[in-house]
């Protein structure tokens, strides 16, 4: 075993806010704890809708048409169903661990809603949205959309029926994830059965954290993080030992930092103020395309 990657902090979910009327999210970063804007780079933002019940509604809740430029939105549905449409002509519905990986790149308009049938019935809802930054040379890449269903993920079975490491992006133990990424990163769903231990290794300079989606996890044989908490790791050491005091589901993020200046403003994430102003000019000039409400 190599050097341990220590826990920097276990973060409980900050107070939630609504995104539109459909997503009640805890923003772990960058806002929730006033972290440095690049603390988790290339992951710029993590919004987590902890499990809640939505009552039935005929007109689906969600967020209306809005633009993005300069990064990717990655949406994961755990409970409930989420529908997406964008001005590049892509659309999709996700549920049960499926992922929408949308590269806004040079710019799209999109809208994000509860799927119709789910909305009509109501029920449990739990999801994640991350914003993954793009390096300057790819910020104006053409928009693109990866619909990644749970059954397309790479799956590594842990010994003794201990659970699985599901690879969305990057690689674990020779198993590769289906997502195309512009910079190196590892994104896993780790599902551990009670009593199981697993060791994950990431380069020490990679920004690394994990969200406890279900159950709880004991980290490096010391602290235990309960459900809905985010564990932030220090940038030294490589190896993380995870132990399951009960069955759990963890979203693990680790990525090579993008060492460039960033200027976030509203729905845009660019390198300079001038590029933000250009984004607004291009939006006003109709260069983000057309999408009906
Ligand atoms: Mn959006």
mmCIF file of C-alpha atoms in Angstrom, residues 75-279:
data_model
loop_
_atom_site.group_PDB
_atom_site.id
_atom_site.type_symbol
_atom_site.label_atom_id
_atom_site.label_comp_id
_atom_site.label_asym_id
_atom_site.label_seq_id
_atom_site.Cartn_x
_atom_site.Cartn_y
_atom_site.Cartn_z
ATOM 1 C CA UNK A 75 -26.518 15.000 -14.367
ATOM 2 C CA UNK A 76 -27.116 11.743 -12.507
ATOM 3 C CA UNK A 77 -30.573 10.535 -11.476
ATOM 4 C CA UNK A 78 -30.847 8.224 -8.465
ATOM 5 C CA UNK A 79 -34.586 8.488 -7.745
ATOM 6 C CA UNK A 80 -37.246 10.002 -9.962
ATOM 7 C CA UNK A 81 -36.773 10.690 -13.667
ATOM 8 C CA UNK A 82 -35.196 13.716 -15.359
ATOM 9 C CA UNK A 83 -35.799 14.933 -18.911
ATOM 10 C CA UNK A 84 -33.424 17.125 -20.896
ATOM 11 C CA UNK A 85 -33.697 19.005 -24.214
ATOM 12 C CA UNK A 86 -31.098 21.244 -25.822
ATOM 13 C CA UNK A 87 -30.696 23.531 -28.818
ATOM 14 C CA UNK A 88 -28.195 21.148 -30.430
ATOM 15 C CA UNK A 89 -31.159 18.796 -30.913
ATOM 16 C CA UNK A 90 -30.327 16.376 -28.128
ATOM 17 C CA UNK A 91 -32.787 15.098 -25.591
ATOM 18 C CA UNK A 92 -33.044 12.267 -23.132
ATOM 19 C CA UNK A 93 -34.671 10.858 -20.005
ATOM 20 C CA UNK A 94 -32.657 9.395 -17.165
ATOM 21 C CA UNK A 95 -33.448 7.357 -14.049
ATOM 22 C CA UNK A 96 -31.969 4.803 -11.696
ATOM 23 C CA UNK A 97 -28.292 5.750 -11.965
ATOM 24 C CA UNK A 98 -28.257 6.899 -15.612
ATOM 25 C CA UNK A 99 -26.183 9.915 -16.615
ATOM 26 C CA UNK A 100 -26.533 12.851 -19.004
ATOM 27 C CA UNK A 101 -23.103 14.207 -19.891
ATOM 28 C CA UNK A 102 -23.700 17.415 -21.841
ATOM 29 C CA UNK A 103 -20.805 19.345 -23.290
ATOM 30 C CA UNK A 104 -22.045 22.920 -23.578
ATOM 31 C CA UNK A 105 -18.742 23.946 -25.195
ATOM 32 C CA UNK A 106 -19.291 26.959 -27.476
ATOM 33 C CA UNK A 107 -22.863 27.223 -26.246
ATOM 34 C CA UNK A 108 -26.263 25.608 -25.985
ATOM 35 C CA UNK A 109 -29.661 26.466 -24.672
ATOM 36 C CA UNK A 110 -31.218 23.698 -22.649
ATOM 37 C CA UNK A 111 -34.055 22.944 -20.247
ATOM 38 C CA UNK A 112 -34.140 20.401 -17.451
ATOM 39 C CA UNK A 113 -37.386 18.973 -16.111
ATOM 40 C CA UNK A 114 -38.946 16.153 -14.205
ATOM 41 C CA UNK A 115 -40.082 13.535 -16.695
ATOM 42 C CA UNK A 116 -43.851 13.699 -17.357
ATOM 43 C CA UNK A 117 -44.973 10.368 -15.936
ATOM 44 C CA UNK A 118 -42.794 10.703 -12.852
ATOM 45 C CA UNK A 119 -44.157 14.196 -12.319
ATOM 46 C CA UNK A 120 -47.755 13.008 -12.627
ATOM 47 C CA UNK A 121 -47.216 10.307 -9.998
ATOM 48 C CA UNK A 122 -44.755 12.157 -7.762
ATOM 49 C CA UNK A 123 -42.507 10.304 -5.358
ATOM 50 C CA UNK A 124 -38.910 10.047 -4.273
ATOM 51 C CA UNK A 125 -36.405 12.286 -6.046
ATOM 52 C CA UNK A 126 -32.635 12.301 -5.685
ATOM 53 C CA UNK A 127 -30.063 13.569 -8.155
ATOM 54 C CA UNK A 128 -26.681 15.177 -8.718
ATOM 55 C CA UNK A 129 -25.542 17.823 -11.143
ATOM 56 C CA UNK A 130 -21.868 18.605 -11.592
ATOM 57 C CA UNK A 131 -20.281 21.264 -13.733
ATOM 58 C CA UNK A 132 -17.051 19.989 -15.236
ATOM 59 C CA UNK A 133 -14.758 22.727 -16.481
ATOM 60 C CA UNK A 134 -13.152 22.679 -19.916
ATOM 61 C CA UNK A 135 -9.591 23.908 -20.522
ATOM 62 C CA UNK A 136 -9.257 27.082 -22.620
ATOM 63 C CA UNK A 137 -8.452 25.166 -25.791
ATOM 64 C CA UNK A 138 -11.748 23.231 -25.615
ATOM 65 C CA UNK A 139 -14.103 25.887 -24.259
ATOM 66 C CA UNK A 140 -15.451 26.591 -27.750
ATOM 67 C CA UNK A 141 -15.682 22.937 -28.796
ATOM 68 C CA UNK A 142 -18.969 22.104 -30.550
ATOM 69 C CA UNK A 143 -21.777 21.081 -28.174
ATOM 70 C CA UNK A 144 -22.147 17.362 -27.623
ATOM 71 C CA UNK A 145 -24.281 14.997 -25.603
ATOM 72 C CA UNK A 146 -23.499 11.620 -24.096
ATOM 73 C CA UNK A 147 -26.443 9.595 -22.862
ATOM 74 C CA UNK A 148 -24.924 7.002 -20.565
ATOM 75 C CA UNK A 149 -27.230 4.424 -19.052
ATOM 76 C CA UNK A 150 -26.322 2.529 -15.913
ATOM 77 C CA UNK A 151 -25.883 -0.718 -17.862
ATOM 78 C CA UNK A 152 -23.217 0.900 -20.092
ATOM 79 C CA UNK A 153 -20.859 1.678 -17.219
ATOM 80 C CA UNK A 154 -17.731 -0.349 -16.714
ATOM 81 C CA UNK A 155 -18.244 -2.663 -13.726
ATOM 82 C CA UNK A 156 -15.524 -4.135 -11.542
ATOM 83 C CA UNK A 157 -16.844 -6.787 -9.155
ATOM 84 C CA UNK A 158 -15.176 -6.715 -5.750
ATOM 85 C CA UNK A 159 -13.997 -10.011 -4.236
ATOM 86 C CA UNK A 160 -16.177 -12.028 -1.823
ATOM 87 C CA UNK A 161 -19.375 -10.490 -3.196
ATOM 88 C CA UNK A 162 -18.301 -7.215 -1.581
ATOM 89 C CA UNK A 163 -19.954 -4.915 -4.083
ATOM 90 C CA UNK A 164 -18.961 -3.119 -7.270
ATOM 91 C CA UNK A 165 -16.986 -0.205 -8.590
ATOM 92 C CA UNK A 166 -18.994 1.199 -11.486
ATOM 93 C CA UNK A 167 -16.784 3.319 -13.722
ATOM 94 C CA UNK A 168 -18.436 6.273 -15.446
ATOM 95 C CA UNK A 169 -15.200 7.987 -16.494
ATOM 96 C CA UNK A 170 -11.571 6.977 -16.270
ATOM 97 C CA UNK A 171 -10.526 3.527 -15.166
ATOM 98 C CA UNK A 172 -10.483 1.206 -12.151
ATOM 99 C CA UNK A 173 -8.475 -2.025 -12.069
ATOM 100 C CA UNK A 174 -8.387 -2.224 -15.857
ATOM 101 C CA UNK A 175 -12.117 -1.521 -16.233
ATOM 102 C CA UNK A 176 -12.775 1.608 -18.292
ATOM 103 C CA UNK A 177 -15.712 3.994 -18.127
ATOM 104 C CA UNK A 178 -17.784 4.951 -21.191
ATOM 105 C CA UNK A 179 -17.689 8.739 -20.793
ATOM 106 C CA UNK A 180 -15.451 10.755 -23.082
ATOM 107 C CA UNK A 181 -13.698 13.494 -21.089
ATOM 108 C CA UNK A 182 -11.547 16.408 -22.258
ATOM 109 C CA UNK A 183 -9.149 16.185 -19.299
ATOM 110 C CA UNK A 184 -8.094 13.185 -17.189
ATOM 111 C CA UNK A 185 -10.541 12.257 -14.439
ATOM 112 C CA UNK A 186 -12.013 9.330 -12.577
ATOM 113 C CA UNK A 187 -15.722 9.220 -11.770
ATOM 114 C CA UNK A 188 -17.039 6.105 -10.032
ATOM 115 C CA UNK A 189 -20.103 4.799 -8.304
ATOM 116 C CA UNK A 190 -18.786 2.605 -5.518
ATOM 117 C CA UNK A 191 -21.396 0.232 -4.050
ATOM 118 C CA UNK A 192 -20.140 -1.598 -1.007
ATOM 119 C CA UNK A 193 -21.940 -4.303 0.899
ATOM 120 C CA UNK A 194 -21.806 -4.108 4.674
ATOM 121 C CA UNK A 195 -18.380 -5.053 6.022
ATOM 122 C CA UNK A 196 -16.495 -4.590 2.725
ATOM 123 C CA UNK A 197 -13.239 -2.665 2.349
ATOM 124 C CA UNK A 198 -11.884 -1.285 -0.902
ATOM 125 C CA UNK A 199 -8.745 0.731 -1.673
ATOM 126 C CA UNK A 200 -8.872 3.391 -4.388
ATOM 127 C CA UNK A 201 -5.721 5.081 -5.698
ATOM 128 C CA UNK A 202 -5.484 8.462 -7.349
ATOM 129 C CA UNK A 203 -2.481 10.637 -8.262
ATOM 130 C CA UNK A 204 -1.673 12.927 -5.356
ATOM 131 C CA UNK A 205 -2.177 16.145 -7.325
ATOM 132 C CA UNK A 206 -5.684 15.113 -8.450
ATOM 133 C CA UNK A 207 -8.482 16.919 -6.632
ATOM 134 C CA UNK A 208 -10.483 14.192 -4.964
ATOM 135 C CA UNK A 209 -13.729 13.898 -3.046
ATOM 136 C CA UNK A 210 -16.725 11.657 -2.586
ATOM 137 C CA UNK A 211 -20.415 12.101 -1.959
ATOM 138 C CA UNK A 212 -22.212 9.607 0.278
ATOM 139 C CA UNK A 213 -25.392 8.956 -1.699
ATOM 140 C CA UNK A 214 -26.674 6.094 0.459
ATOM 141 C CA UNK A 215 -25.568 4.533 3.729
ATOM 142 C CA UNK A 216 -22.367 5.657 5.352
ATOM 143 C CA UNK A 217 -18.647 5.145 4.833
ATOM 144 C CA UNK A 218 -15.640 4.880 7.094
ATOM 145 C CA UNK A 219 -12.569 6.447 5.501
ATOM 146 C CA UNK A 220 -8.943 5.439 6.059
ATOM 147 C CA UNK A 221 -9.930 3.403 9.130
ATOM 148 C CA UNK A 222 -10.828 6.527 11.057
ATOM 149 C CA UNK A 223 -13.645 9.031 10.425
ATOM 150 C CA UNK A 224 -17.124 7.989 9.296
ATOM 151 C CA UNK A 225 -19.156 10.111 6.883
ATOM 152 C CA UNK A 226 -22.933 9.745 7.034
ATOM 153 C CA UNK A 227 -25.385 9.876 4.104
ATOM 154 C CA UNK A 228 -25.541 13.147 2.147
ATOM 155 C CA UNK A 229 -22.079 14.254 3.317
ATOM 156 C CA UNK A 230 -19.146 15.112 1.054
ATOM 157 C CA UNK A 231 -15.646 13.940 1.944
ATOM 158 C CA UNK A 232 -12.882 16.247 0.682
ATOM 159 C CA UNK A 233 -9.383 14.765 0.472
ATOM 160 C CA UNK A 234 -6.016 16.445 0.774
ATOM 161 C CA UNK A 235 -3.718 16.723 -2.234
ATOM 162 C CA UNK A 236 -1.067 14.403 -0.982
ATOM 163 C CA UNK A 237 -0.835 10.658 -0.692
ATOM 164 C CA UNK A 238 -2.575 8.366 -3.157
ATOM 165 C CA UNK A 239 -4.555 5.631 -1.406
ATOM 166 C CA UNK A 240 -8.009 5.862 0.120
ATOM 167 C CA UNK A 241 -9.448 2.962 2.110
ATOM 168 C CA UNK A 242 -13.227 2.838 2.192
ATOM 169 C CA UNK A 243 -15.096 0.612 4.619
ATOM 170 C CA UNK A 244 -18.834 0.024 4.653
ATOM 171 C CA UNK A 245 -20.398 -0.018 8.151
ATOM 172 C CA UNK A 246 -23.632 -0.676 6.197
ATOM 173 C CA UNK A 247 -24.517 -1.087 2.523
ATOM 174 C CA UNK A 248 -23.648 2.140 0.765
ATOM 175 C CA UNK A 249 -23.454 4.015 -2.530
ATOM 176 C CA UNK A 250 -20.692 6.580 -3.069
ATOM 177 C CA UNK A 251 -20.065 8.985 -5.934
ATOM 178 C CA UNK A 252 -16.285 9.297 -6.165
ATOM 179 C CA UNK A 253 -14.645 12.191 -8.064
ATOM 180 C CA UNK A 254 -10.960 12.622 -8.809
ATOM 181 C CA UNK A 255 -9.451 14.745 -11.541
ATOM 182 C CA UNK A 256 -6.349 16.480 -12.774
ATOM 183 C CA UNK A 257 -6.677 20.181 -11.947
ATOM 184 C CA UNK A 258 -6.990 22.619 -14.839
ATOM 185 C CA UNK A 259 -4.437 25.251 -13.885
ATOM 186 C CA UNK A 260 -5.914 28.229 -15.715
ATOM 187 C CA UNK A 261 -7.648 31.369 -14.492
ATOM 188 C CA UNK A 262 -11.418 30.992 -14.345
ATOM 189 C CA UNK A 263 -14.168 33.568 -14.458
ATOM 190 C CA UNK A 264 -17.607 32.153 -13.660
ATOM 191 C CA UNK A 265 -20.621 34.340 -14.299
ATOM 192 C CA UNK A 266 -24.206 33.053 -14.208
ATOM 193 C CA UNK A 267 -24.475 30.140 -16.630
ATOM 194 C CA UNK A 268 -21.028 30.685 -18.160
ATOM 195 C CA UNK A 269 -17.591 29.523 -17.097
ATOM 196 C CA UNK A 270 -14.741 31.154 -19.008
ATOM 197 C CA UNK A 271 -11.109 32.202 -18.524
ATOM 198 C CA UNK A 272 -11.541 35.989 -18.772
ATOM 199 C CA UNK A 273 -14.122 38.734 -18.195
ATOM 200 C CA UNK A 274 -13.933 39.619 -21.887
ATOM 201 C CA UNK A 275 -15.010 36.071 -22.770
ATOM 202 C CA UNK A 276 -17.981 36.380 -20.396
ATOM 203 C CA UNK A 277 -19.037 39.613 -22.120
ATOM 204 C CA UNK A 278 -18.601 37.924 -25.495
ATOM 205 C CA UNK A 279 -20.829 35.070 -24.296
#
